[in-house]
Short mmCIF file of C-alpha atoms in Angstrom, two decimals:
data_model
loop_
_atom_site.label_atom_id
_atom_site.label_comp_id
_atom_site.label_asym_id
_atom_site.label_seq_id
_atom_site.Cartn_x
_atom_site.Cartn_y
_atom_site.Cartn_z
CA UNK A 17 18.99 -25.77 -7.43
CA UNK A 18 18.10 -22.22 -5.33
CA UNK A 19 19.32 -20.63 -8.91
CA UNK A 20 17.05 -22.77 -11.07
CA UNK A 21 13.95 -21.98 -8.63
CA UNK A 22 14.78 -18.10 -8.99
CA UNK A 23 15.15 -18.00 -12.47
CA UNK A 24 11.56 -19.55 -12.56
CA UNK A 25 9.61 -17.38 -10.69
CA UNK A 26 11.43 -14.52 -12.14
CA UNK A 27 8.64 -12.19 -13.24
CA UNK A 28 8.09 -10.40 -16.86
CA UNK A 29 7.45 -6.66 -16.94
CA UNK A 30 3.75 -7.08 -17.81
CA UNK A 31 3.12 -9.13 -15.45
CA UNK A 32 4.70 -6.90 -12.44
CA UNK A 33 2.68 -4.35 -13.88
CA UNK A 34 -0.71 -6.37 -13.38
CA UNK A 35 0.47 -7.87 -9.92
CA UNK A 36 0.78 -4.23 -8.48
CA UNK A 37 -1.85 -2.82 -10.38
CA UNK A 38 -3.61 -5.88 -8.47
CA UNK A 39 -2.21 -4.64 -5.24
CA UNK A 40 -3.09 -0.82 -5.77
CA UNK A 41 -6.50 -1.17 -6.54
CA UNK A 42 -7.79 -2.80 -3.57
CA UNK A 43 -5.30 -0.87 -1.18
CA UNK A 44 -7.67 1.41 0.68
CA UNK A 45 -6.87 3.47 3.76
CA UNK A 46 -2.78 2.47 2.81
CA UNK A 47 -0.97 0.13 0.75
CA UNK A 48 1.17 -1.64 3.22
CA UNK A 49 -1.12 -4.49 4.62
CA UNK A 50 -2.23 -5.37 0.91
CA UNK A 51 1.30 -5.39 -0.66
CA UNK A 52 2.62 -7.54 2.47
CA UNK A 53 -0.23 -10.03 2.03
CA UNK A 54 0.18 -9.75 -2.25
CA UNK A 55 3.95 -10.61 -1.86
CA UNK A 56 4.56 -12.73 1.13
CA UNK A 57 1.05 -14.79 1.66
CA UNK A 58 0.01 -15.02 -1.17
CA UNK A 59 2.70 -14.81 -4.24
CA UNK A 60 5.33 -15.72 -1.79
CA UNK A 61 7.52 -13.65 -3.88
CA UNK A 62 9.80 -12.67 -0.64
CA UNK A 63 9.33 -14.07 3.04
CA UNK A 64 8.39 -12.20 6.12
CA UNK A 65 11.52 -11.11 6.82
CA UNK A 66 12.75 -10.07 3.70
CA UNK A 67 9.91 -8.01 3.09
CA UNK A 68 10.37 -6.37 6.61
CA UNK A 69 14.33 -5.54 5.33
CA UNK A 70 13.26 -4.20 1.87
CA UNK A 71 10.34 -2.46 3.76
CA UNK A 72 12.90 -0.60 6.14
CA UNK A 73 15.02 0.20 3.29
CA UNK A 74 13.10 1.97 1.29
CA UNK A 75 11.43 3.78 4.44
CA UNK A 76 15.60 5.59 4.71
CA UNK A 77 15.23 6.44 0.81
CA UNK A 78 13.46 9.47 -0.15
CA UNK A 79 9.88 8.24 -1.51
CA UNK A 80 6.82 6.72 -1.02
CA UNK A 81 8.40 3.55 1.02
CA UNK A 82 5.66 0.38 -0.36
CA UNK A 83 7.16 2.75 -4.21
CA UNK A 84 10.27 2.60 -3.27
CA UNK A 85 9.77 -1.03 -2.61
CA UNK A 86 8.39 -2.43 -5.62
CA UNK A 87 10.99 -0.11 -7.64
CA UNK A 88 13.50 -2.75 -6.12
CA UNK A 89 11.35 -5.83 -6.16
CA UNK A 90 10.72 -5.23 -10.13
CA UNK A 91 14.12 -4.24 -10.62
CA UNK A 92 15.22 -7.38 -9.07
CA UNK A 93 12.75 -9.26 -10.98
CA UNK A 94 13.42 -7.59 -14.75
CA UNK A 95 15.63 -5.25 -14.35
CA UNK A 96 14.80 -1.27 -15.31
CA UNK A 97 12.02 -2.41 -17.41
CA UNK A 98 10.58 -4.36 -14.49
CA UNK A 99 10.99 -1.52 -11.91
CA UNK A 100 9.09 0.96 -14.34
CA UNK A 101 6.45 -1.93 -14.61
CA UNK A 102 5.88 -2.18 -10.91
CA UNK A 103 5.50 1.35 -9.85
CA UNK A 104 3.55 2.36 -13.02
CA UNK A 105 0.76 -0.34 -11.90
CA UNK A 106 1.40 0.99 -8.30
CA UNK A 107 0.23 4.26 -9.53
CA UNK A 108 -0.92 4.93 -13.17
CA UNK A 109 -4.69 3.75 -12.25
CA UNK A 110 -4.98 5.14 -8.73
CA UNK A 111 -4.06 8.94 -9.86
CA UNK A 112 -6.77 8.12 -13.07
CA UNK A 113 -9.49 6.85 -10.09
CA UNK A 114 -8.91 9.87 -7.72
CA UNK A 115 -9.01 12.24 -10.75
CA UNK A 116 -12.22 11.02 -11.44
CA UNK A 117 -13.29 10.96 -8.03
CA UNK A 118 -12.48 14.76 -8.00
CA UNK A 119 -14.36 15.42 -11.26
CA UNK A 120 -17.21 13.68 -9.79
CA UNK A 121 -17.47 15.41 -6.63
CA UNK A 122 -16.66 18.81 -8.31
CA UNK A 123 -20.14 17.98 -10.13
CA UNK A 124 -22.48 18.30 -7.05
CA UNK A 125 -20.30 20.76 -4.54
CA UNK A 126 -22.97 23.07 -4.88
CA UNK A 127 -25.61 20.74 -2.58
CA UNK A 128 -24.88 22.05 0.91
CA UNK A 129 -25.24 18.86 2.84
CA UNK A 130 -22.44 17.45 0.11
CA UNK A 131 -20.40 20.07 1.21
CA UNK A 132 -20.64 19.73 4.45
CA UNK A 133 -19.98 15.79 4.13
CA UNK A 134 -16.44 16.82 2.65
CA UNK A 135 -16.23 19.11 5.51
CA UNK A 136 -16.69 16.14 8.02
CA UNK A 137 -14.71 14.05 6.06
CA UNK A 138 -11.58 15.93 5.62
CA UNK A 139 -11.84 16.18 9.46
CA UNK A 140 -11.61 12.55 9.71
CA UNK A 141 -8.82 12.53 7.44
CA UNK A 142 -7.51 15.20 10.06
CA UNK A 143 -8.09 12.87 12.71
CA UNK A 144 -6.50 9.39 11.24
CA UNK A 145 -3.64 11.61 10.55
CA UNK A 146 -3.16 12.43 14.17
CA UNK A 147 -4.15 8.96 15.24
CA UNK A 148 -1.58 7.07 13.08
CA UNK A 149 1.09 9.79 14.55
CA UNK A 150 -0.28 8.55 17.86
CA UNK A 151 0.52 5.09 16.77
CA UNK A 152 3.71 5.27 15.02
CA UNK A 153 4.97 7.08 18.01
CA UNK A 154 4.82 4.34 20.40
CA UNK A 155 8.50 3.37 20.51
CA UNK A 156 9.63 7.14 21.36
CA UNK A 157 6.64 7.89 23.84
CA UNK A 158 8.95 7.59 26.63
CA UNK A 159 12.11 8.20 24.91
CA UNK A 160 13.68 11.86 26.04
CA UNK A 161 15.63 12.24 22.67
CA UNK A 162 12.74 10.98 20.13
CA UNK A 163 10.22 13.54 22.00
CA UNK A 164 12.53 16.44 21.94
CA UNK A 165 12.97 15.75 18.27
CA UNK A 166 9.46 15.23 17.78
CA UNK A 167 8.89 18.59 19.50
CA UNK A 168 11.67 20.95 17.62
CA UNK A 169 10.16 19.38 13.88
CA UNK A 170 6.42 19.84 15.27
CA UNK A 171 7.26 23.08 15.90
CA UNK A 172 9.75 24.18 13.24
CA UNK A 173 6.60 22.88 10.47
CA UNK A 174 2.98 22.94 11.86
CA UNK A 175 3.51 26.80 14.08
CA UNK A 176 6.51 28.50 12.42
CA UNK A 177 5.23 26.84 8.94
CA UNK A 178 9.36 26.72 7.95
CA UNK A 179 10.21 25.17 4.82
CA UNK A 180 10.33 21.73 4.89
CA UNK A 181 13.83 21.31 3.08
CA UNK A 182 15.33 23.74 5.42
CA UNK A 183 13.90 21.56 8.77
CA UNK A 184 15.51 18.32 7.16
CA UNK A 185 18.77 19.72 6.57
CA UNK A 186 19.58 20.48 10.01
CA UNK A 187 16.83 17.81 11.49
CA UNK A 188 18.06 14.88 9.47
CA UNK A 189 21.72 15.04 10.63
CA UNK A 190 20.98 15.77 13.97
CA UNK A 191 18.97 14.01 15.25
CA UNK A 192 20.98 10.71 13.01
CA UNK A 193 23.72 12.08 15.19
CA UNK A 194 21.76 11.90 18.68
CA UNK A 195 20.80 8.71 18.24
CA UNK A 196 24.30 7.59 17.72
CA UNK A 197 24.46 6.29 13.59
CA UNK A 198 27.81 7.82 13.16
CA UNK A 199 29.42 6.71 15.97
CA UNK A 200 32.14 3.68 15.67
CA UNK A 201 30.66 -0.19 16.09
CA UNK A 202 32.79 -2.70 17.30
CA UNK A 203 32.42 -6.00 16.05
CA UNK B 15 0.57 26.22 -19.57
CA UNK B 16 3.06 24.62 -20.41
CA UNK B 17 5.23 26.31 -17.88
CA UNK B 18 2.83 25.68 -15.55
CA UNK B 19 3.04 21.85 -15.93
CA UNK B 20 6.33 22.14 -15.66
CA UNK B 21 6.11 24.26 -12.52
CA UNK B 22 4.17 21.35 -10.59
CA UNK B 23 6.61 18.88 -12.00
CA UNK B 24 9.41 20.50 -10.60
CA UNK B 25 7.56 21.09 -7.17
CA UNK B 26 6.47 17.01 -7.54
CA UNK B 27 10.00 16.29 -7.35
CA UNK B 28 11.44 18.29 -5.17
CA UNK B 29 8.59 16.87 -3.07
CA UNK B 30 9.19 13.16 -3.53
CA UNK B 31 13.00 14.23 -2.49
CA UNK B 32 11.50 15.34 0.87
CA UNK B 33 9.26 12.40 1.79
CA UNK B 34 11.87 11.20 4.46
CA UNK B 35 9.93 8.20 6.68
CA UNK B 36 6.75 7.67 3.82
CA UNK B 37 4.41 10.24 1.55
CA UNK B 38 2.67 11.72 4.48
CA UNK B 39 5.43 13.30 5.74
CA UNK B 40 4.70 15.75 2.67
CA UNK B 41 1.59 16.69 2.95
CA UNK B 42 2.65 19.89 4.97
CA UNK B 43 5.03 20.73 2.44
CA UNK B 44 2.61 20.24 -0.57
CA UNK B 45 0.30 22.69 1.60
CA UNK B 46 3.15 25.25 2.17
CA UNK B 47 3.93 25.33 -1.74
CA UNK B 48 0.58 25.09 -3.39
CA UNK B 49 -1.64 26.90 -1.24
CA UNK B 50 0.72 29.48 0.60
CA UNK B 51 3.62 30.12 -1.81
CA UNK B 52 1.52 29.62 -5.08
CA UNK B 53 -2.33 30.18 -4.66
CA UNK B 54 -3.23 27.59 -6.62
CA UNK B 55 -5.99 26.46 -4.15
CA UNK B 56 -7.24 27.83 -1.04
CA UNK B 57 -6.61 26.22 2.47
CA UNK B 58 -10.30 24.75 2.37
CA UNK B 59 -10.00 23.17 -1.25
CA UNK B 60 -6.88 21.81 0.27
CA UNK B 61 -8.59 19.76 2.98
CA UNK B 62 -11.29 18.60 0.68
CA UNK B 63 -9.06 17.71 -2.02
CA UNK B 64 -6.79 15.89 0.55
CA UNK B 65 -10.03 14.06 1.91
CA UNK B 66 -10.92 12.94 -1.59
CA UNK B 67 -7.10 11.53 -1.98
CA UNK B 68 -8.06 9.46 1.29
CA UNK B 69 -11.15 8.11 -0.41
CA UNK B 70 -9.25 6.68 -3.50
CA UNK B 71 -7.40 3.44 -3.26
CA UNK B 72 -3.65 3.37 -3.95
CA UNK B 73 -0.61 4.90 -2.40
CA UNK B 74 -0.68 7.76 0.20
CA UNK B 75 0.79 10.27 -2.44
CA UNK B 76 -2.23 10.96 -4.18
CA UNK B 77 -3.08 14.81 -2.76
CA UNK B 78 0.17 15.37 -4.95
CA UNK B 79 -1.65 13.52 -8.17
CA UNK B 80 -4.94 15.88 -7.18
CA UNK B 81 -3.38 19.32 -6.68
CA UNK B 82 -1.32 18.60 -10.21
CA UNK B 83 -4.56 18.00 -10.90
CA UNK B 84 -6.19 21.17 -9.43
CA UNK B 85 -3.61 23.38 -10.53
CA UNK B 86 -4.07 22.93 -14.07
CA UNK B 87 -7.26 23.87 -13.94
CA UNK B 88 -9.35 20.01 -13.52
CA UNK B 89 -10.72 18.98 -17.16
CA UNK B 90 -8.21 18.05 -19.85
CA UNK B 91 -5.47 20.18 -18.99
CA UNK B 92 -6.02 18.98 -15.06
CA UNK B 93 -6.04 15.17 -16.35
CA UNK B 94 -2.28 15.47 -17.94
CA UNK B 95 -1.45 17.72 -14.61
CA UNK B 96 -2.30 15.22 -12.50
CA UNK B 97 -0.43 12.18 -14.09
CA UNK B 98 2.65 14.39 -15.43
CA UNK B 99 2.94 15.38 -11.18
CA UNK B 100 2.87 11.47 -10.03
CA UNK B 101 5.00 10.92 -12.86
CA UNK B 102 7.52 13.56 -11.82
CA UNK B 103 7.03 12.02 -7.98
CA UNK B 104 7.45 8.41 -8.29
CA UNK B 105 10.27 8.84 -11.60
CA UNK B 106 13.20 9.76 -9.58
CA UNK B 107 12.99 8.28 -6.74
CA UNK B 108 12.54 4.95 -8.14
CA UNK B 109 15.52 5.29 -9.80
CA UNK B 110 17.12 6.64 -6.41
CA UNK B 111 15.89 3.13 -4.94
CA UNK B 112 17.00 0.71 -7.48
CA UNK B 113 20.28 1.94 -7.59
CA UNK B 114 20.18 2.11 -4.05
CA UNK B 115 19.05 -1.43 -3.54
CA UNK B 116 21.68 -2.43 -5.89
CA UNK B 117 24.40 -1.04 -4.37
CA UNK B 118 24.16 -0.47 -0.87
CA UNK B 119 21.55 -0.33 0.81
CA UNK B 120 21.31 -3.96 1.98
CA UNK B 121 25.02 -3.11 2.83
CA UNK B 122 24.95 -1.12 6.28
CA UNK B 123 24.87 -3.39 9.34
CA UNK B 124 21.72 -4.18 10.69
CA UNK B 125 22.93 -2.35 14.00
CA UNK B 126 23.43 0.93 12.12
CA UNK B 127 19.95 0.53 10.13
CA UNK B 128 18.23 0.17 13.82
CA UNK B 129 19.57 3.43 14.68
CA UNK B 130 18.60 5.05 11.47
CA UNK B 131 15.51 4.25 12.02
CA UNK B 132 15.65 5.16 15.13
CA UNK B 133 16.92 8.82 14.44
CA UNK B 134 13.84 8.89 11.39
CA UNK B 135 10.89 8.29 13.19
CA UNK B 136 10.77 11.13 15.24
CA UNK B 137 10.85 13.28 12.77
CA UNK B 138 8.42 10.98 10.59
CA UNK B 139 5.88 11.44 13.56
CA UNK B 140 6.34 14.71 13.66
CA UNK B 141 5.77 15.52 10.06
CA UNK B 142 2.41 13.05 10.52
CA UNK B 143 1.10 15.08 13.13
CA UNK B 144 1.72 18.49 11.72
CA UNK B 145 -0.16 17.36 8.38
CA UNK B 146 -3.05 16.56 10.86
CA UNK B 147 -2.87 20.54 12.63
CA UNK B 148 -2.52 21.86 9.17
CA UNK B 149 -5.84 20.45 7.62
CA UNK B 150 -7.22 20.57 11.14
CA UNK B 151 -6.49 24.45 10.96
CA UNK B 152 -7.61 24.75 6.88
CA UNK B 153 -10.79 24.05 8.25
CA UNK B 154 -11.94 26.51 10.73
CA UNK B 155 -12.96 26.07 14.53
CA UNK B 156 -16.23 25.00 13.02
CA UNK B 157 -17.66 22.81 16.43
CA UNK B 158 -18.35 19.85 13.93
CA UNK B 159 -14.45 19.74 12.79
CA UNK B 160 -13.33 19.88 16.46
CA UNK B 161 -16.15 17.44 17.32
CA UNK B 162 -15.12 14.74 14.21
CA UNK B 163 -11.03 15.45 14.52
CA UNK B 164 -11.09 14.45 17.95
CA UNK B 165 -13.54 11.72 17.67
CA UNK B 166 -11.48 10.09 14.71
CA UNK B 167 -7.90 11.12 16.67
CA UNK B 168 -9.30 8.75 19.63
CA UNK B 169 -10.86 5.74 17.52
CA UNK B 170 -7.82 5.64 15.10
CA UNK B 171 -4.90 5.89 18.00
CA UNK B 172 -6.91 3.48 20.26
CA UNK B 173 -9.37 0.97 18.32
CA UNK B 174 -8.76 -1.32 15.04
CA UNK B 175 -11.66 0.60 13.47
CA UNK B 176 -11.05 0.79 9.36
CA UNK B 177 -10.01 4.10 8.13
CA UNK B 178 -12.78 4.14 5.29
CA UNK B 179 -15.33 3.26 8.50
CA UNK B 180 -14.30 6.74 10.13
CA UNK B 181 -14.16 8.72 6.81
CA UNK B 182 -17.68 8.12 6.21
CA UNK B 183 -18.57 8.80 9.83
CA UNK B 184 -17.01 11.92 9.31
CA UNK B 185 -18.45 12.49 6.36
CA UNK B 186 -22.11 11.69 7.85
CA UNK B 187 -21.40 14.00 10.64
CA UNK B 188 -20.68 16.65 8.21
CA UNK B 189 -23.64 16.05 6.14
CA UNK B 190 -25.87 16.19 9.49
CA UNK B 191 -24.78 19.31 10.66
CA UNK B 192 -25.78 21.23 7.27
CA UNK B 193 -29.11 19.77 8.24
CA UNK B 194 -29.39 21.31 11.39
#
């Protein structure tokens, strides 16, 4: 019974390609919130849950995590053809839309007040970057070890500019080991 | 040219490999390599490019699309740039995740994933924040940057105000000051 309702709403390659070329279209300002609503409202491809799981998965893989995620969900779905399918329509159109974007801009740079309307808006861009750090740091606001972390890779990339590989290797196994992911569970 | 291309390939994918916690985790990286190490744009072609990614619809990862893109010149040569540089970022990590997925990922106990996360974030937030210092700095002390990057910090971190709401309130207070 739960096998024959998989097998139908198993998905084809082309049409994982359209449903996240669907998704990445309309996904402005980040694709989470419209690839949560695409698969779990509305397609009710996975549930809440599941999506949360897959989500968090793909956010300890290296990768764009909603990528990452819809590699899985097409591979899942169609195998390597299907994962191909799903993150070309996550991506193929958007890099073709903010090419153009950048040709069309690159047309009227010359007009001082456009320039100084990139000028504001790269600011803003500035500023939603340090307001969604703001908000994704609420669970380690008042946490001693997240904070000192927070400070040595703040430090280590925006003031001593260090290569980014190099802070990883020695941030990513540290701080894993601070907060305790090697140690023993017991059952 | 070609070498080129294959230059910002290879720096697309050592990227992706880096993007620990999401794509904006890179964006201080792709600044390091492309505008520091390289010179293929300057720190204020950076910021607008990166502003333009924000206007375009899709994943985060776009800047890397746009400075493939920029890199190789924009026209024809830029178009291929751009799409051979998403190609090279998305490729192998996809393949990273499926096999991941497959295997065992959904494996670890849910305990141990908490504390993953856990250990991640910080360093996520960090890498969020320092992308926001580095195009904050790219800019200049102009008084309007100061004036819009703290403006936007405060509505983003503490109102449900849309992102594409405060990017063109940032670009109107941009376009006002030329006027002045």
């Amino acid at each position: 019974m739960d096998g024959e309702d998989r097998q139908a709403a198993r998905l084809t390659p082309p049409e994982l390609f359209l449903l996240f070329l669907g998704i990445s279209v309309q996904s402005f300002g980040g694709t989470l919130p419209f690839t949560r609503r695409a698969l779990v409202e509305r397609r009710r491809l996975l549930s809440g849950p599941e999506f949360a799981e897959m989500l968090a998965l793909g956010q300890m893989l290296p990768g764009p995590n909603v990528i990452n995620l819809s590699a899985a969900l097409g591979d899942r779905h169609a195998g390597p053809r299907g994962a191909a399918a799903a993150v070309a329509g996550m991506v193929v159109v958007p890099v073709l839309i903010v090419m153009a974007l950048a040709t069309l801009v690159g047309t009227v740079t010359h007009l001082a007040a456009v320039q100084g309307a990139l000028l504001g808006m790269a600011a803003a861009a500035a500023g939603l970057l340090l307001g969604t750090a703001w908000r994704m740091a609420e669970p380690i606001r008042r946490a001693p070890l997240g904070l000192l972390v927070f400070a040595a890779v703040f430090g280590a990339v925006a003031l001593l500019r260090l290569p980014l590989a190099l802070v990883l290797l020695a941030a990513v196994p540290l701080s894993l080991a601070l907060h305790g992911v090697f140690g023993r569970f017991r059952q | 040219m070609i070498l080129l291309l294959l230059h910002v390939m290879a720096v697309s994918l050592g990227l992706s490999l880096l993007a620990v916690g999401g794509a904006i985790a890179i964006v201080p990286e792709v600044y390091r390599i492309a505008v520091v190490s390289n010179g293929w744009l300057t720190p204020a072609r950076f910021a607008e490019l990166y502003a333009i990614s924000q206007f375009a619809p899709g994943p985060n990862a776009m800047i890397v699309a746009l400075v493939g893109w920029e890199a190789l010149g924009g026209r024809f040569g830029g178009w291929v740039g751009g799409l051979a540089a998403m190609a090279a970022f998305v490729g192998p990590t996809s393949v990273i995740s499926v096999l991941a997925f497959r295997s065992w990922a959904a494996r670890i106990p849910p305990a141990r994933q908490v504390l993953i996360r856990a250990g991640l974030l910080p360093l996520s937030v960090a890498l969020v924040a320092s992308s926001g210092v580095l195009i904050t700095m790219s800019l200049g002390a102009v008084p309007v940057v100061l004036l819009v990057v703290g403006a936007v910090t405060a509505a983003s971190a503490l109102t449900k105000a849309h992102p594409l709401l405060l990017m063109a309130a940032g670009a109107a207070a941009g376009a006002a000051s030329t006027l002045l």
